[in-house]
Coordinates of C-alpha atoms in Angstrom, one line a residue:
M285 CA -76.9 82.5 14.9
S286 CA -79.3 83.8 12.3
E287 CA -81.6 81.6 10.3
G288 CA -79.7 82.2 7.1
T289 CA -76.4 81.2 8.7
M290 CA -77.9 78.0 10.0
R291 CA -79.2 77.1 6.6
R292 CA -75.8 77.7 5.0
A293 CA -74.1 75.5 7.6
Q294 CA -76.6 72.8 6.9
R295 CA -76.0 73.0 3.2
D296 CA -72.2 72.9 3.7
L297 CA -72.3 69.9 6.1
P298 CA -72.6 67.2 3.5
H299 CA -69.8 68.7 1.5
Q300 CA -67.6 68.8 4.6
R301 CA -68.4 65.2 5.4
A302 CA -67.5 64.2 1.9
K303 CA -64.2 66.0 2.1
R304 CA -63.4 64.3 5.4
L305 CA -64.4 60.9 4.0
T306 CA -62.2 61.5 1.0
R307 CA -59.2 62.2 3.2
V308 CA -59.8 59.1 5.2
L309 CA -60.0 56.9 2.1
V310 CA -56.8 58.5 0.8
C311 CA -55.0 57.8 4.0
A312 CA -56.4 54.3 4.2
A313 CA -55.1 53.6 0.6
A314 CA -51.7 54.9 1.5
V315 CA -51.2 52.4 4.3
P316 CA -51.1 49.3 2.1
V317 CA -48.8 51.1 -0.3
M318 CA -46.4 51.8 2.5
L319 CA -46.7 48.2 3.7
V320 CA -45.9 46.9 0.2
A321 CA -43.0 49.2 -0.1
A322 CA -41.7 48.1 3.3
G323 CA -42.1 44.4 2.3
C324 CA -40.2 44.9 -1.0
S325 CA -37.5 46.7 0.9
S326 CA -37.2 43.7 3.3
D327 CA -37.2 41.2 0.5
S328 CA -34.5 43.0 -1.4
G329 CA -32.2 42.6 1.6
S330 CA -32.7 38.8 1.6
D331 CA -31.8 38.3 -2.0
G332 CA -28.0 38.6 -1.3
G333 CA -27.7 34.8 -0.8
D334 CA -28.9 34.1 -4.3
K335 CA -26.6 36.4 -6.1
P336 CA -24.2 34.6 -8.6
E337 CA -21.1 35.8 -6.7
N338 CA -22.4 34.3 -3.5
A339 CA -23.3 31.0 -5.1
A340 CA -19.9 30.8 -6.7
A341 CA -18.2 31.5 -3.4
S342 CA -20.3 28.7 -1.7
A343 CA -19.4 26.3 -4.5
S344 CA -15.7 27.0 -4.3
A345 CA -15.8 26.4 -0.5
S346 CA -16.9 22.7 -0.9
P347 CA -13.8 20.6 -1.5
S348 CA -13.7 17.9 -4.2
P349 CA -13.8 14.3 -2.9
T350 CA -10.4 12.7 -2.6
V351 CA -9.0 9.2 -1.9
R352 CA -5.6 7.9 -0.8
P353 CA -3.6 6.9 -3.8
A354 CA -2.6 3.3 -4.4
A355 CA 0.9 2.3 -3.5
Y356 CA 1.5 0.1 -6.5
D357 CA 0.6 0.9 -10.1
T358 CA 1.9 -2.1 -12.0
L359 CA 2.4 -5.9 -11.7
P360 CA 5.4 -8.0 -12.6
E361 CA 5.4 -10.5 -15.5
P362 CA 3.4 -13.4 -13.9
C363 CA 5.5 -16.2 -15.2
D364 CA 8.7 -14.5 -14.0
V365 CA 7.7 -13.9 -10.4
L366 CA 9.5 -17.1 -9.1
A367 CA 13.1 -17.9 -9.3
E368 CA 14.3 -20.8 -11.5
K369 CA 15.5 -22.8 -8.5
T370 CA 12.1 -22.4 -6.8
L371 CA 10.3 -23.7 -9.9
D372 CA 12.8 -26.6 -10.1
D373 CA 12.0 -27.5 -6.5
L374 CA 8.2 -27.1 -6.7
V375 CA 7.4 -28.3 -10.3
P376 CA 10.6 -30.1 -11.5
K377 CA 9.2 -31.5 -14.7
A378 CA 7.4 -28.3 -15.8
K379 CA 8.7 -27.1 -19.2
S380 CA 7.3 -23.6 -19.0
G381 CA 4.6 -21.6 -17.3
K382 CA 1.1 -21.0 -18.8
E383 CA 0.1 -17.4 -18.6
G384 CA -3.5 -16.7 -17.7
T385 CA -5.7 -14.5 -19.9
S386 CA -6.2 -10.8 -19.0
D387 CA -7.2 -7.6 -20.8
D388 CA -4.9 -5.5 -18.5
L389 CA -1.8 -7.1 -17.2
S390 CA -1.1 -4.1 -15.0
T391 CA -4.2 -5.0 -12.8
R392 CA -4.6 -8.8 -13.3
A393 CA -2.2 -11.5 -14.1
G394 CA -1.5 -15.2 -13.4
C395 CA 0.7 -18.1 -14.4
S396 CA 0.5 -21.9 -13.8
W397 CA 2.9 -24.8 -14.0
S398 CA 2.2 -28.5 -13.9
S399 CA 4.7 -31.4 -13.4
L400 CA 4.4 -35.1 -13.7
D401 CA 7.4 -37.2 -12.5
N402 CA 6.6 -40.6 -14.0
N403 CA 8.3 -43.5 -12.3
G404 CA 6.8 -46.2 -14.4
V405 CA 5.4 -49.1 -12.4
K406 CA 6.4 -47.4 -9.2
G407 CA 3.8 -44.7 -9.9
S408 CA 4.1 -40.9 -10.5
Q409 CA 4.4 -37.7 -8.5
F410 CA 2.1 -34.9 -9.7
R411 CA 2.6 -31.2 -8.8
W412 CA 0.6 -28.2 -9.8
L413 CA 1.4 -24.6 -9.0
N414 CA -0.5 -21.4 -9.8
V415 CA 0.2 -17.8 -8.9
S416 CA -2.4 -15.1 -9.4
L417 CA -2.0 -11.4 -8.9
L418 CA -4.7 -8.8 -8.6
R419 CA -4.1 -5.1 -8.2
F420 CA -6.7 -2.6 -7.1
E421 CA -6.8 1.1 -8.1
S422 CA -8.0 3.8 -5.7
D423 CA -11.4 5.2 -6.6
V424 CA -13.3 8.0 -5.0
T425 CA -16.6 6.0 -5.2
R426 CA -15.2 2.7 -4.1
G427 CA -12.4 3.6 -1.7
A428 CA -8.6 3.3 -1.4
G429 CA -6.8 0.6 -3.3
D430 CA -5.3 -1.1 -0.2
E431 CA -8.8 -1.2 1.5
L432 CA -10.3 -2.8 -1.6
A433 CA -7.4 -5.3 -1.7
R434 CA -8.0 -6.1 2.0
E435 CA -11.6 -7.0 1.3
Y436 CA -10.6 -9.2 -1.6
Y437 CA -7.9 -10.8 0.5
Q438 CA -10.4 -11.8 3.2
K439 CA -12.7 -13.2 0.6
Q440 CA -10.0 -15.3 -1.0
V441 CA -9.1 -16.8 2.4
Q442 CA -12.7 -17.6 3.1
D443 CA -13.1 -19.3 -0.3
A444 CA -10.0 -21.4 0.3
Q445 CA -11.4 -22.5 3.7
A446 CA -14.8 -23.5 2.2
V447 CA -13.8 -25.7 -0.8
E448 CA -16.4 -28.4 -1.4
G449 CA -15.3 -31.9 -0.5
A450 CA -12.2 -30.7 1.4
K451 CA -11.0 -32.7 4.4
S452 CA -8.8 -31.8 7.4
T453 CA -8.9 -28.1 6.6
K454 CA -6.4 -26.0 8.6
S455 CA -5.5 -22.3 8.5
E456 CA -2.6 -20.3 9.9
P457 CA -1.2 -16.8 9.6
V458 CA 2.0 -16.3 7.6
A459 CA 4.6 -13.8 8.9
G460 CA 7.0 -11.8 6.8
T461 CA 5.0 -12.0 3.6
G462 CA 3.4 -8.7 2.5
D463 CA 1.2 -6.7 4.9
E464 CA -0.8 -9.8 5.8
A465 CA -0.9 -13.4 4.7
T466 CA -2.8 -16.6 5.5
A467 CA -2.1 -20.2 4.6
V468 CA -4.9 -22.8 4.2
R469 CA -4.3 -26.5 3.7
Y470 CA -6.7 -29.4 3.1
E471 CA -7.0 -32.8 1.3
L472 CA -9.2 -33.8 -1.6
K473 CA -9.6 -37.5 -2.3
K474 CA -10.2 -38.4 -5.9
K475 CA -10.1 -41.7 -7.8
E476 CA -6.5 -40.8 -9.0
G477 CA -5.3 -40.4 -5.4
T478 CA -5.3 -38.1 -2.5
F479 CA -4.4 -34.5 -3.4
K480 CA -2.7 -32.3 -0.8
Q481 CA -3.7 -28.7 -1.4
Q482 CA -1.9 -25.7 -0.1
T483 CA -3.1 -22.1 -0.6
V484 CA -1.3 -19.0 0.5
V485 CA -3.1 -15.7 0.2
A486 CA -1.0 -12.5 0.8
R487 CA -1.7 -8.8 0.5
A488 CA 1.0 -6.3 -0.2
E489 CA -0.6 -2.8 -0.1
N490 CA -3.2 -2.7 -3.0
V491 CA -2.1 -6.1 -4.5
V492 CA -3.3 -9.5 -3.6
V493 CA -1.2 -12.6 -4.4
T494 CA -2.7 -16.0 -4.3
V495 CA -0.5 -19.1 -4.5
D496 CA -2.2 -22.5 -5.1
Y497 CA 0.1 -25.6 -4.8
N498 CA -0.9 -29.2 -4.7
G499 CA 0.6 -32.6 -5.0
A500 CA -0.4 -36.2 -5.2
G501 CA 1.1 -39.6 -5.5
L502 CA -0.5 -41.4 -8.5
A503 CA -0.7 -45.0 -9.6
G504 CA 0.3 -46.3 -6.2
D505 CA 3.1 -43.8 -5.5
K506 CA 3.3 -42.4 -1.9
T507 CA 1.3 -39.3 -1.0
P508 CA 3.5 -36.2 -0.6
D509 CA 4.0 -34.7 2.8
A510 CA 1.6 -31.8 3.4
G511 CA 4.1 -30.0 5.6
E512 CA 6.8 -30.0 2.9
L513 CA 4.3 -28.8 0.3
M514 CA 3.2 -25.9 2.6
K515 CA 6.8 -24.9 3.2
D516 CA 7.3 -24.6 -0.6
A517 CA 4.0 -22.8 -1.1
K518 CA 5.0 -20.2 1.5
K519 CA 8.3 -19.7 -0.2
A520 CA 6.6 -19.1 -3.5
A521 CA 4.2 -16.6 -2.0
E522 CA 7.1 -14.7 -0.4
E523 CA 9.0 -14.5 -3.7
A524 CA 5.8 -13.4 -5.6
V525 CA 5.3 -10.6 -3.1
A526 CA 9.0 -9.6 -3.5
S527 CA 8.5 -9.4 -7.3
V528 CA 5.5 -7.1 -6.9
V529 CA 7.6 -4.7 -4.7
S530 CA 10.5 -4.9 -7.1
A531 CA 8.3 -4.2 -10.2
N532 CA 7.2 -0.9 -8.6
G533 CA 10.6 0.4 -7.7
E534 CA 11.8 2.1 -4.5
G535 CA 8.8 4.5 -4.3
G536 CA 6.2 1.8 -3.9
G537 CA 4.7 0.4 -0.8
T538 CA 4.1 3.6 1.2
A539 CA 0.4 4.5 0.6
S540 CA -0.9 3.1 3.8
G541 CA 1.8 4.4 6.0
S542 CA 4.4 1.6 6.1
P543 CA 6.2 -0.3 3.3
S544 CA 5.1 -3.8 2.5
K545 CA 7.3 -6.5 4.0
A546 CA 9.2 -8.4 1.4
P547 CA 12.6 -10.2 1.2
S548 CA 15.4 -8.0 -0.2
K549 CA 16.5 -10.6 -2.7
T550 CA 14.8 -10.2 -6.1
P551 CA 14.0 -13.6 -7.7
S552 CA 15.5 -14.2 -11.1
K553 CA 13.4 -14.8 -14.1
S554 CA 12.3 -18.3 -15.2
A555 CA 14.0 -20.0 -18.1
S556 CA 11.2 -19.7 -20.6
K557 CA 8.7 -16.9 -21.1
P558 CA 5.3 -17.8 -22.6
A559 CA 3.6 -15.7 -25.2
S560 CA 1.4 -12.9 -23.9
A561 CA -2.1 -13.9 -23.2
S562 CA -5.2 -12.9 -25.2
P563 CA -7.5 -10.4 -23.3
S564 CA -10.7 -11.8 -21.8
A565 CA -11.2 -10.7 -18.2
A566 CA -12.3 -7.3 -17.1
S567 CA -10.0 -5.6 -14.7
S568 CA -12.8 -4.4 -12.4
K569 CA -14.0 -7.9 -11.7
S570 CA -12.4 -10.6 -9.5
P571 CA -10.1 -12.8 -11.4
S572 CA -11.2 -16.2 -12.5
K573 CA -10.3 -18.5 -9.6
A574 CA -7.4 -20.8 -10.4
T575 CA -8.2 -24.4 -9.6
S576 CA -7.3 -25.0 -6.0
S577 CA -6.5 -28.7 -6.7
A578 CA -5.5 -30.9 -9.5
A579 CA -8.8 -32.7 -9.3
R580 CA -10.7 -29.5 -9.8
K581 CA -8.3 -28.4 -12.5
S582 CA -9.0 -31.7 -14.4

């Protein structure tokens, strides 16, 4: 190689190096661009789950919460749940029933009767009878009506078993009255005499019936027989449950799978019907407890 050729090669060497460096830089710059493009392409494929149509499909696939409907949707007139003959036997001197206050008679109702058979110097026989009815609606947040009624039924029984001052408390199941029933008896001694208290709590599907019945011999009269009083209280509870079933027609009593047990004979209405009560109690709360004895009532 001639001297002139070598000089030209030396002069061209920096230029060639610069060209090669430029090509390397261009290629290096192209790599991130390709990576970014590949990344974008990958992300675009994962956006499908966030599209509106996919979100709508997912939402429609989730079922709305449901709850078993309540079997009974109304209550009978509270002062008409017992037959005239039953009232004559249990509270013979009662002139009429006193209806309890409620802001919704389809969910809460009650009626009470009192009787005083005055025998002058021989003393007097006192009787007090109260029937309370509470119906529970099915609610998606609280549960089915019959389950709510069962909880309240159990609480009513426990309350009757734990009355302050009660003596000789006894409990027993009651057959043939609603879906389940319990009878509780005890004594309360007061200055007026010894009061024999009988409480029967029954559940018919989503309705709880509570019968409170007590008696006492006052002013020296004999104390009534607790067994006879209990027999009458059970009869009243059976009739009250039958009235609940009758008030809801043939279609009631099937929400929990089997109809409530109740006698086929529908009790007739009592002779006198009191004026409707003024609203005061909220239907979502437990009803005000009827006095479980004449002593607590007074």
